PDB file of C-alpha atoms in Angstrom:
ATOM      1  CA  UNK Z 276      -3.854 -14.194 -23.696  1.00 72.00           C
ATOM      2  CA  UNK Z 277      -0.436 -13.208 -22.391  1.00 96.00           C
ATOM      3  CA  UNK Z 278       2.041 -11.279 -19.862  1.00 98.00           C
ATOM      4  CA  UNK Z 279       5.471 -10.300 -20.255  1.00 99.00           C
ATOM      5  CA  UNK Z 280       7.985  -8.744 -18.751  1.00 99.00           C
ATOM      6  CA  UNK Z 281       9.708  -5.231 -19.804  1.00 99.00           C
ATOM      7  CA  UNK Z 282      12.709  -4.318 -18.097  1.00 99.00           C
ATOM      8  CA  UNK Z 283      15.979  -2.485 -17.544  1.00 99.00           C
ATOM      9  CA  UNK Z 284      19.420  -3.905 -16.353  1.00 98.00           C
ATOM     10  CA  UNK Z 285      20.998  -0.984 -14.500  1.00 97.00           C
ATOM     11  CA  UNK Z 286      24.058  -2.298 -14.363  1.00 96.00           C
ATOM     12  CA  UNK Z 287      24.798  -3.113 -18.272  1.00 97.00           C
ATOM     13  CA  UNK Z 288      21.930  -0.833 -19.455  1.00 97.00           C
ATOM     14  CA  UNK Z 289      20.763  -3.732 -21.228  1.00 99.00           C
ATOM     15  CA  UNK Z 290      16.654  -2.654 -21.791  1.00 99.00           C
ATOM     16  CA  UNK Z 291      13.962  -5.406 -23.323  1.00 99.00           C
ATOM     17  CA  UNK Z 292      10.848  -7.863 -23.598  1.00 99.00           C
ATOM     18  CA  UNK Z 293      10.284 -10.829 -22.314  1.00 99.00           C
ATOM     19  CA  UNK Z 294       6.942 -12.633 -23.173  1.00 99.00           C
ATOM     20  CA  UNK Z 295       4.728 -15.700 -23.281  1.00 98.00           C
ATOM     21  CA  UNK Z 296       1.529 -16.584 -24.427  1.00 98.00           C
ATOM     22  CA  UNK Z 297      -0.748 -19.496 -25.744  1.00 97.00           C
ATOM     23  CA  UNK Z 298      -1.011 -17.831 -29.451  1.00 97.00           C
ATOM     24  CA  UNK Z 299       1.054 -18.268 -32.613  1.00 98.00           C
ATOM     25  CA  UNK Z 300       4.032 -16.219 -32.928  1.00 98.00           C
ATOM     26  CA  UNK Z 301       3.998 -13.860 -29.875  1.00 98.00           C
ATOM     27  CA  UNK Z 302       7.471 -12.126 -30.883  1.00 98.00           C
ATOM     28  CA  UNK Z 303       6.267 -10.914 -34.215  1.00 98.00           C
ATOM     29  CA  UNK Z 304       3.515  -8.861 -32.767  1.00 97.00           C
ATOM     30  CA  UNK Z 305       3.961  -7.857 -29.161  1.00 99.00           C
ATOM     31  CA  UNK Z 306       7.500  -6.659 -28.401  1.00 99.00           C
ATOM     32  CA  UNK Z 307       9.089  -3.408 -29.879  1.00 99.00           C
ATOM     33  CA  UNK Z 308      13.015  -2.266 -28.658  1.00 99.00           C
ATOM     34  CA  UNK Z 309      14.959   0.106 -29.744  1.00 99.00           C
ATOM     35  CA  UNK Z 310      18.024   1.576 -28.377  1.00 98.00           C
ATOM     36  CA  UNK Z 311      18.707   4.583 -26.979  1.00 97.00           C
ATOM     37  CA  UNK Z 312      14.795   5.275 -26.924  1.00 99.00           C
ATOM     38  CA  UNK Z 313      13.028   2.152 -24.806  1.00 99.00           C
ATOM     39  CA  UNK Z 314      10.682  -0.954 -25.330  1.00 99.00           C
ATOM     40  CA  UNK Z 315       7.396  -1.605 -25.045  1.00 99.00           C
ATOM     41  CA  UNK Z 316       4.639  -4.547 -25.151  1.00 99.00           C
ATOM     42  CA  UNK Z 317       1.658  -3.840 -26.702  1.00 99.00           C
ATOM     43  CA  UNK Z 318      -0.849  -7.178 -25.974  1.00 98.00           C
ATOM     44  CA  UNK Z 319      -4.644  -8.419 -25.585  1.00 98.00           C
ATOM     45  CA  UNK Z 320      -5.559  -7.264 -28.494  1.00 97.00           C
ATOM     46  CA  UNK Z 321      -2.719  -6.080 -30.023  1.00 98.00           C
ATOM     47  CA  UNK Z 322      -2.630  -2.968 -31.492  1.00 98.00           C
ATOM     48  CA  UNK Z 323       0.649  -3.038 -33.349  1.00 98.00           C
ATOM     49  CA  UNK Z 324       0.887   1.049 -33.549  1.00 98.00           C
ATOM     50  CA  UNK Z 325       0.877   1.402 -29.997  1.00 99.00           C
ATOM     51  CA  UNK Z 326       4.405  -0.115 -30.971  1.00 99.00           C
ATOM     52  CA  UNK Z 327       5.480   1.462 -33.540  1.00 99.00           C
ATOM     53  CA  UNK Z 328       3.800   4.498 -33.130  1.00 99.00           C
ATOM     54  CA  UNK Z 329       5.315   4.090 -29.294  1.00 99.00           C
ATOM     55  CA  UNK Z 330       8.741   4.212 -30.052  1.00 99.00           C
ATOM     56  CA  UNK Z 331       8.614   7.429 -32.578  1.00 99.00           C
ATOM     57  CA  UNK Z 332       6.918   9.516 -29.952  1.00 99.00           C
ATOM     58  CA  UNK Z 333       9.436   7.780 -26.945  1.00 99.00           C
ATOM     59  CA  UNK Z 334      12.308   8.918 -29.546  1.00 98.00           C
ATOM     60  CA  UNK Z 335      11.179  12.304 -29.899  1.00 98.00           C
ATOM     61  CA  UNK Z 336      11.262  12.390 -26.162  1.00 97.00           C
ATOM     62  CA  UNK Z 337       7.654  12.193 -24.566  1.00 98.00           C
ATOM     63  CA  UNK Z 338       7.697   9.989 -21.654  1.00 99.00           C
ATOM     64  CA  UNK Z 339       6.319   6.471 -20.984  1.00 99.00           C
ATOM     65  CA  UNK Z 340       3.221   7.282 -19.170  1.00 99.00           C
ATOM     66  CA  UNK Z 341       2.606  10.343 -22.189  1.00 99.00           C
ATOM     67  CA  UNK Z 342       2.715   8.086 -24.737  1.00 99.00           C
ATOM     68  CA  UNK Z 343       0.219   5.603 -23.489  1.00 99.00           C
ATOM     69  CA  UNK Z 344      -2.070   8.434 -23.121  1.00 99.00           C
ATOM     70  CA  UNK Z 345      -1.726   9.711 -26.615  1.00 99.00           C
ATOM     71  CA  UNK Z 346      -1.866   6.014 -27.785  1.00 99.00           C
ATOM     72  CA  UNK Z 347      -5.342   5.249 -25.451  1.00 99.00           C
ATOM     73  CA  UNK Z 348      -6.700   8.094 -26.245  1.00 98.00           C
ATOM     74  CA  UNK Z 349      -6.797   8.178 -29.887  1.00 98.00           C
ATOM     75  CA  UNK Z 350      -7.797   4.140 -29.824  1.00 98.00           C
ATOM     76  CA  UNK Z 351     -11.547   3.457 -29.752  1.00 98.00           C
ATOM     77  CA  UNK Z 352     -10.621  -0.333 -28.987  1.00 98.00           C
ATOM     78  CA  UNK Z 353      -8.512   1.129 -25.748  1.00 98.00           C
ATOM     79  CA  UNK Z 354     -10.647  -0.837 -23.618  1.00 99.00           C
ATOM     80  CA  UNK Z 355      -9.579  -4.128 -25.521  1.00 98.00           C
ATOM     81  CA  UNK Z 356      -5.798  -3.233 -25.565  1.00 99.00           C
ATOM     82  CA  UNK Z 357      -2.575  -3.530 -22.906  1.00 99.00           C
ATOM     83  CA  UNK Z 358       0.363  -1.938 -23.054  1.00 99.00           C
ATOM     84  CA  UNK Z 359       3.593  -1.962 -20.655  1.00 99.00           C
ATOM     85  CA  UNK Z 360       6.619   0.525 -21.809  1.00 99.00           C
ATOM     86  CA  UNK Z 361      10.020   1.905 -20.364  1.00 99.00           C
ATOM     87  CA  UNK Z 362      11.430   5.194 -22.049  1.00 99.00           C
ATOM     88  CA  UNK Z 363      14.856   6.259 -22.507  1.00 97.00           C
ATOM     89  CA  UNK Z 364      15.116   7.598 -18.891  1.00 98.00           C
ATOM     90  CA  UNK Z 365      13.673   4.311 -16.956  1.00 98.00           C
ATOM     91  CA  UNK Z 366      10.737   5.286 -16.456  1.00 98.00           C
ATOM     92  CA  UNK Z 367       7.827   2.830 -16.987  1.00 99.00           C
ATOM     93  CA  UNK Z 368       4.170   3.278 -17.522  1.00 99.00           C
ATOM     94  CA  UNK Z 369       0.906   0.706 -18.032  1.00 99.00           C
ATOM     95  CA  UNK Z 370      -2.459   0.404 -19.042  1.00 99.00           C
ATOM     96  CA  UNK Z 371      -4.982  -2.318 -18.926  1.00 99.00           C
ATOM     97  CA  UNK Z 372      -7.986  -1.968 -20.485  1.00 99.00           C
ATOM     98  CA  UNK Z 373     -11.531  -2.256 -18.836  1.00 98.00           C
ATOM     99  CA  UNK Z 374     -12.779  -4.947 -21.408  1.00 98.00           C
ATOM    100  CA  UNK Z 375      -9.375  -6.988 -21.455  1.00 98.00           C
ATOM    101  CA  UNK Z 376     -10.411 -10.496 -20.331  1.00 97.00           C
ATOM    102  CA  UNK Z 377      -9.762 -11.627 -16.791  1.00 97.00           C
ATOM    103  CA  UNK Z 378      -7.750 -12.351 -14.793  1.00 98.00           C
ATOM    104  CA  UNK Z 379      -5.798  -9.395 -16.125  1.00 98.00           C
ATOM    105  CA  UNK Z 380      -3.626  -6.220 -14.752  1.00 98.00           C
ATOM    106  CA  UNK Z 381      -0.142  -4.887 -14.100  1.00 99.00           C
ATOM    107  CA  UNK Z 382       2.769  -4.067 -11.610  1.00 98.00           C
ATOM    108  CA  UNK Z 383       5.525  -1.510 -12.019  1.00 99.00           C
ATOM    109  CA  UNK Z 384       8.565  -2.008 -10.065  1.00 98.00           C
ATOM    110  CA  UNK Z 385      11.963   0.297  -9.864  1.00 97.00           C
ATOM    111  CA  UNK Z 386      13.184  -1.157 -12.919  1.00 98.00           C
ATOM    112  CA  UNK Z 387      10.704  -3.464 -14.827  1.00 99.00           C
ATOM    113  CA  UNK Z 388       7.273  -3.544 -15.031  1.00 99.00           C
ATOM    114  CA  UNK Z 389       4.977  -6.929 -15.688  1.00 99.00           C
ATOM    115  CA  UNK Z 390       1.316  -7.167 -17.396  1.00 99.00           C
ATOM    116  CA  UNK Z 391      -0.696  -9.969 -18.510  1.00 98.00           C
ATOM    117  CA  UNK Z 392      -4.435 -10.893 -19.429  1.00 98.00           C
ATOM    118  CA  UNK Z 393      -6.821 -14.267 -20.067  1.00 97.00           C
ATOM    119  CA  UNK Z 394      -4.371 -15.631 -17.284  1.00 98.00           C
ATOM    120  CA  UNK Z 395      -5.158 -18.083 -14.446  1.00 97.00           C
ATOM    121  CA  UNK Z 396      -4.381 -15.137 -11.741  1.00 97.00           C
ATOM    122  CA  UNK Z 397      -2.967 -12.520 -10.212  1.00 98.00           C
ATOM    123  CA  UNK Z 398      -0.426 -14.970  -8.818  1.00 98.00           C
ATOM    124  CA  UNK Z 399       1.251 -15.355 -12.333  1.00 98.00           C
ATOM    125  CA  UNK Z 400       2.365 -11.537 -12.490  1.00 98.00           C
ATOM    126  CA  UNK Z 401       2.849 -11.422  -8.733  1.00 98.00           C
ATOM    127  CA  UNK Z 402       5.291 -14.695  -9.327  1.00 99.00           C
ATOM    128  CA  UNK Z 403       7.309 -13.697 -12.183  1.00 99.00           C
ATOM    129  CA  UNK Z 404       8.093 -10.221 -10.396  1.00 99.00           C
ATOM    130  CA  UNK Z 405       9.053 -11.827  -7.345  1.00 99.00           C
ATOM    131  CA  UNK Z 406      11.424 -14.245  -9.380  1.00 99.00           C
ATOM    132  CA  UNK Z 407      12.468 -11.328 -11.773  1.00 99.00           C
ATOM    133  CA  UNK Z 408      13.649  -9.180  -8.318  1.00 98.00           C
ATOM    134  CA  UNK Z 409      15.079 -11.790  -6.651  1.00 98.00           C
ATOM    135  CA  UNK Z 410      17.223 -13.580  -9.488  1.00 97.00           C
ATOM    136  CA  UNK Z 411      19.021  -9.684 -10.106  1.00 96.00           C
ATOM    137  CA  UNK Z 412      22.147 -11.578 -10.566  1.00 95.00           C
ATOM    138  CA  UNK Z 413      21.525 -13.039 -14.176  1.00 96.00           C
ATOM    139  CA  UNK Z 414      22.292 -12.285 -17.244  1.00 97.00           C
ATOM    140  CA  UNK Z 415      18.210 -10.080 -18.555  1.00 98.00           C
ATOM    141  CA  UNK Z 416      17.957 -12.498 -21.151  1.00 98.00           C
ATOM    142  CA  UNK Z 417      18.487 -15.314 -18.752  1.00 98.00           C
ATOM    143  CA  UNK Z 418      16.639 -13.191 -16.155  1.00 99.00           C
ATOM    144  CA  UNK Z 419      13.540 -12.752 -18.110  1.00 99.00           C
ATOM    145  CA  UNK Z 420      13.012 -16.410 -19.125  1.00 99.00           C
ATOM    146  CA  UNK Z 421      13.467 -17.852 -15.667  1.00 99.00           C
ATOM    147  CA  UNK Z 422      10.916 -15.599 -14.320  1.00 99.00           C
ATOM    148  CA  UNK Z 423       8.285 -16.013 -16.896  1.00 99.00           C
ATOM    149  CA  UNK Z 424       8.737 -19.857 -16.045  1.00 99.00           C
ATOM    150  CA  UNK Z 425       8.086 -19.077 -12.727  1.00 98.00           C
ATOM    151  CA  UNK Z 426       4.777 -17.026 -13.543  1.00 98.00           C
ATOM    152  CA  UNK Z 427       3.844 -20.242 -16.005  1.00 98.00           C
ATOM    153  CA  UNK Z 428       4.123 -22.609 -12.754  1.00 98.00           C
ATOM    154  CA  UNK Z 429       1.638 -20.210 -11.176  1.00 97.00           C
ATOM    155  CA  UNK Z 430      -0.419 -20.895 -13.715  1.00 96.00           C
ATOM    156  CA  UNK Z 431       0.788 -18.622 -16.444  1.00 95.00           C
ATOM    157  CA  UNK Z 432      -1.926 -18.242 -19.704  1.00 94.00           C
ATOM    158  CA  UNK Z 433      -5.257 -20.102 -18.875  1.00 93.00           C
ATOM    159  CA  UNK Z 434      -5.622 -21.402 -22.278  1.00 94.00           C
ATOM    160  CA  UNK Z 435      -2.602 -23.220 -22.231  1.00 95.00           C
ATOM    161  CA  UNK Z 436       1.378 -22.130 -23.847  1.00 97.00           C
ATOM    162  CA  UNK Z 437       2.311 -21.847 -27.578  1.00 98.00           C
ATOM    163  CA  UNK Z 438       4.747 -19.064 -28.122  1.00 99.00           C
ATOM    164  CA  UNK Z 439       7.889 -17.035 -26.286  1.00 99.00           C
ATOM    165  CA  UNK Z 440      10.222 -14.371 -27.007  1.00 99.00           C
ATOM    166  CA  UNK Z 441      12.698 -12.228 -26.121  1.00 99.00           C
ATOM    167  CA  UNK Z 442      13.911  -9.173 -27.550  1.00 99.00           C
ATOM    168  CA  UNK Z 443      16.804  -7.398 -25.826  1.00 99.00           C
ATOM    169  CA  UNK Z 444      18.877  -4.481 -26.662  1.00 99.00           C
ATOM    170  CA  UNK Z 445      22.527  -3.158 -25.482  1.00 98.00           C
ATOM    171  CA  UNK Z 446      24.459  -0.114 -26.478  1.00 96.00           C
ATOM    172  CA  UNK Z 447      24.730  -1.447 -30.362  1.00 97.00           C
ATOM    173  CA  UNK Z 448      21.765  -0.326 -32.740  1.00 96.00           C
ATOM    174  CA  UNK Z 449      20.910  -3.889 -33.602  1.00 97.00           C
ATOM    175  CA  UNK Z 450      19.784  -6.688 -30.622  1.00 98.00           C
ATOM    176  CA  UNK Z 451      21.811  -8.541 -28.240  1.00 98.00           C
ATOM    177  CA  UNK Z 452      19.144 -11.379 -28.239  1.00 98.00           C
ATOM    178  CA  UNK Z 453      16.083 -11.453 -30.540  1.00 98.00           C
ATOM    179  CA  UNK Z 454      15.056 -14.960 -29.661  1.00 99.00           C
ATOM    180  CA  UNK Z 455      11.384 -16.434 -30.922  1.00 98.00           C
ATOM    181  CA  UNK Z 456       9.781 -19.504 -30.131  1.00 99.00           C
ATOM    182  CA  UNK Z 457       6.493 -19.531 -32.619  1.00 99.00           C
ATOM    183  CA  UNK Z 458       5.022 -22.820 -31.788  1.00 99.00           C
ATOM    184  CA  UNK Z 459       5.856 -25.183 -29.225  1.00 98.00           C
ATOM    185  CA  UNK Z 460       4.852 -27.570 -26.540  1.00 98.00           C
ATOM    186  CA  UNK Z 461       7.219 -26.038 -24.118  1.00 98.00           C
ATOM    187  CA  UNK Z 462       7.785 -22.922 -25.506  1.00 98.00           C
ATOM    188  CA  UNK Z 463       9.439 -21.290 -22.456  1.00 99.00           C
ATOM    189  CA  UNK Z 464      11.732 -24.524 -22.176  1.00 98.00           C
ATOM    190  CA  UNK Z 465      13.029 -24.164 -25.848  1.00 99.00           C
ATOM    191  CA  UNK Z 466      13.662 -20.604 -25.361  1.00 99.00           C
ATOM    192  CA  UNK Z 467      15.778 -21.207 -22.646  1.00 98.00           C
ATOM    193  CA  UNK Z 468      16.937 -23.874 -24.852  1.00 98.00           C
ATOM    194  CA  UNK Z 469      17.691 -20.995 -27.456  1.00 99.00           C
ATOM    195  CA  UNK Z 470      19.642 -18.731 -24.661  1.00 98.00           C
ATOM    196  CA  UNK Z 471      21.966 -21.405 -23.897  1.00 97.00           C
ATOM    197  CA  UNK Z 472      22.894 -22.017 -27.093  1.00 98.00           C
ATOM    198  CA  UNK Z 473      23.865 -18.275 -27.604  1.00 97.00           C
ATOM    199  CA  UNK Z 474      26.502 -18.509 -25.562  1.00 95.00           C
ATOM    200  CA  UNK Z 475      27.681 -21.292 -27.617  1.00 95.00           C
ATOM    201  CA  UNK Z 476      29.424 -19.142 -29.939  1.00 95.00           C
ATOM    202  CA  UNK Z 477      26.580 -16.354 -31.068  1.00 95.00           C
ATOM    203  CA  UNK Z 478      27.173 -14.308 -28.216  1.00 95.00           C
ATOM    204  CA  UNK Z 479      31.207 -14.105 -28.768  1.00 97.00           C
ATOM    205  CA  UNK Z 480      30.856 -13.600 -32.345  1.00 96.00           C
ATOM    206  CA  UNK Z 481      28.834 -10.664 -31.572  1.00 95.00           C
ATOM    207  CA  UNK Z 482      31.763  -9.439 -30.076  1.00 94.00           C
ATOM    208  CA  UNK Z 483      33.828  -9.005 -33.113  1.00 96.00           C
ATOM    209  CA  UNK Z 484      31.030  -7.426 -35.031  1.00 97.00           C
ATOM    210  CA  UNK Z 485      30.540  -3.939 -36.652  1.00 97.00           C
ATOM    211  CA  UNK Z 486      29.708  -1.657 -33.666  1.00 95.00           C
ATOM    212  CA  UNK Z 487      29.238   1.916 -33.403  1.00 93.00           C
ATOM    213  CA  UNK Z 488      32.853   2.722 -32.017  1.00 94.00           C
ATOM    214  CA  UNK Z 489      33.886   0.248 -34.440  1.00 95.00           C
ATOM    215  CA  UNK Z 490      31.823   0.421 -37.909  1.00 95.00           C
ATOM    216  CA  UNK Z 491      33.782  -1.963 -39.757  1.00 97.00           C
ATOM    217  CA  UNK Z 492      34.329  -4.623 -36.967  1.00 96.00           C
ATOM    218  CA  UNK Z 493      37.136  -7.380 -36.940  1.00 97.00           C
ATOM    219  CA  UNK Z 494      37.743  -8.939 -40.413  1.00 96.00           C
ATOM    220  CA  UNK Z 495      40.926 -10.780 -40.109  1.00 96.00           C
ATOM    221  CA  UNK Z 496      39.620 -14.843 -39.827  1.00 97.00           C
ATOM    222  CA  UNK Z 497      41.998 -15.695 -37.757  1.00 97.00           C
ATOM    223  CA  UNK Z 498      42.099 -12.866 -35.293  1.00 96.00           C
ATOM    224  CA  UNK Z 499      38.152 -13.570 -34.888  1.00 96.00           C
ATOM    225  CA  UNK Z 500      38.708 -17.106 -34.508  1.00 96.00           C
ATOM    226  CA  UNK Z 501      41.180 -16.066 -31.443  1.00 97.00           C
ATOM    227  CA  UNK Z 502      39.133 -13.254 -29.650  1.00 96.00           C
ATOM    228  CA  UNK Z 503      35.973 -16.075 -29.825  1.00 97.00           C
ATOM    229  CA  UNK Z 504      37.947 -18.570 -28.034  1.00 96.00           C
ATOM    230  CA  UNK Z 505      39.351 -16.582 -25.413  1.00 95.00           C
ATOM    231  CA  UNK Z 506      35.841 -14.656 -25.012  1.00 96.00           C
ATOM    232  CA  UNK Z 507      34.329 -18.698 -24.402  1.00 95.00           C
ATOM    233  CA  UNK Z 508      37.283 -19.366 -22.039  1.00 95.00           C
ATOM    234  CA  UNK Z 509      36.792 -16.404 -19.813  1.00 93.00           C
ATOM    235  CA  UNK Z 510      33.024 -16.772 -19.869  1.00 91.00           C
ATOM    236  CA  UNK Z 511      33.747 -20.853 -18.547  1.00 89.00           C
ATOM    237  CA  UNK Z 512      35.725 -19.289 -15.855  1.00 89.00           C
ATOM    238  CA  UNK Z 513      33.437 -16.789 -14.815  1.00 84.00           C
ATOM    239  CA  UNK Z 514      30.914 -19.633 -14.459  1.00 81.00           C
ATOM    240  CA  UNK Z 515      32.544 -21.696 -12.886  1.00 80.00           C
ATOM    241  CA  UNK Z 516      33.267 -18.943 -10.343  1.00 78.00           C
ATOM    242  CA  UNK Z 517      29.434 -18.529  -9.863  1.00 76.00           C
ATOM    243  CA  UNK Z 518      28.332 -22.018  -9.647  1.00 70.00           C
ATOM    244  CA  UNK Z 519      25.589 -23.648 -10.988  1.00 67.00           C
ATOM    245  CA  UNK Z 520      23.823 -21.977 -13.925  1.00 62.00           C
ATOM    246  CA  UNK Z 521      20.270 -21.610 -13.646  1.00 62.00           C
TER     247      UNK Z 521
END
């Protein structure tokens, strides 16, 4: 029905969920983020508490692989269910159930991990973590949707494509990117419609928001208007610098 990605940028910190499918909706039900405590993607057949119930026990400090076995084992649909998860210290964790329809499985790598089910092959997962490693130099957001394009080339969801999201978290409570695609011919294509369009302006204006060393964020028009432009200038420079943007 579905893989995704969850991952960790070591060098912002940035942690989140990348993930495509051919179902309606795919970011209201499979990613959950939360900073400070890790992200997970519960799919198959989702079991929305392996979410939410996820991130309370990752908060209170059990690790990944723990919490899938508390979640598994008190599931009699386990064998229907995957699940993919990072907790607070990096670690990742995954479970595929015996009855989840084929081709499906999982990889863990240093930093992100990759699971998917119903899809044409092993070669989709296998593809998006190769493209995931080797494109370290993007932005995760960016990152994420590039290499789930990659795994859809490979063949991606048998069924076909419908859906995409990402869901990414920095240092801030709320998310850096929270991007959904519910129902589209090329849903991977308008999401990375969606990213580029962030750094339009969305992304800067971030910038000036409430924060937590900063609760009350920039309120002066003017001086927001001023910090926006010069945060779009330097991010033109900087890509010109790199070259072309993928």
């Amino acid at each position: 029905m579905t893989w995704s990605i969850v991952a960790r940028d070591p060098a912002t910190g940035e942690i989140g969920v990348g993930v495509s499918t051919c179902a309606f909706a795919v970011g209201a039900r499979v990613p959950f983020v939360e900073t400070g405590t890790g992200a997970i993607a519960t799919q198959a057949f989702v079991n929305p508490f392996y979410g939410l119930r996820g991130l309370e026990l990752l908060r209170a400090g059990a690790d990944a692989q723990s919490v899938i076995d508390i979640l598994t084992l008190a599931d009699a649909g386990r064998g229907q269910r995957q699940v993919h998860m990072l907790d607070r210290a990096g670690r990742l964790a995954a479970y595929t159930g015996a009855d989840c329809v084929p081709w499906c499985g999982h990889l863990i790598r240093d930093t992100f991990s990759v699971a998917g089910n119903m899809l044409a092959g092993v070669e989709v997962i296998e593809e998006t973590a190769r493209v995931f490693a080797a494109e370290s130099a993007l932005p995760l957001a960016r990152r994420m949707i590039v290499a789930l394009q990659a795994g859809e080339a490979a063949g991606g969801d048998k069924r076909g494509k419908q859906s995409a999201a990402i869901r990414i978290h920095d240092a801030e409570e709320y998310a850096l990117f929270d991007l959904r695609v519910d129902d589209h011919a090329d849903p991977l294509g308008e999401l990375a419609r969606l990213e580029r369009v962030a750094h339009e302006r969305y992304l800067h204006y971030r910038k000036v928001m409430p924060r937590r060393d900063d609760p009350s964020g920039v309120t002066d028009r003017a001086e927001i208007e001023r910090l926006i432009a010069e945060s779009i200038a330097a991010e033109s420079i900087a890509a010109e610098k790199a070259g072309p943007a993928r």
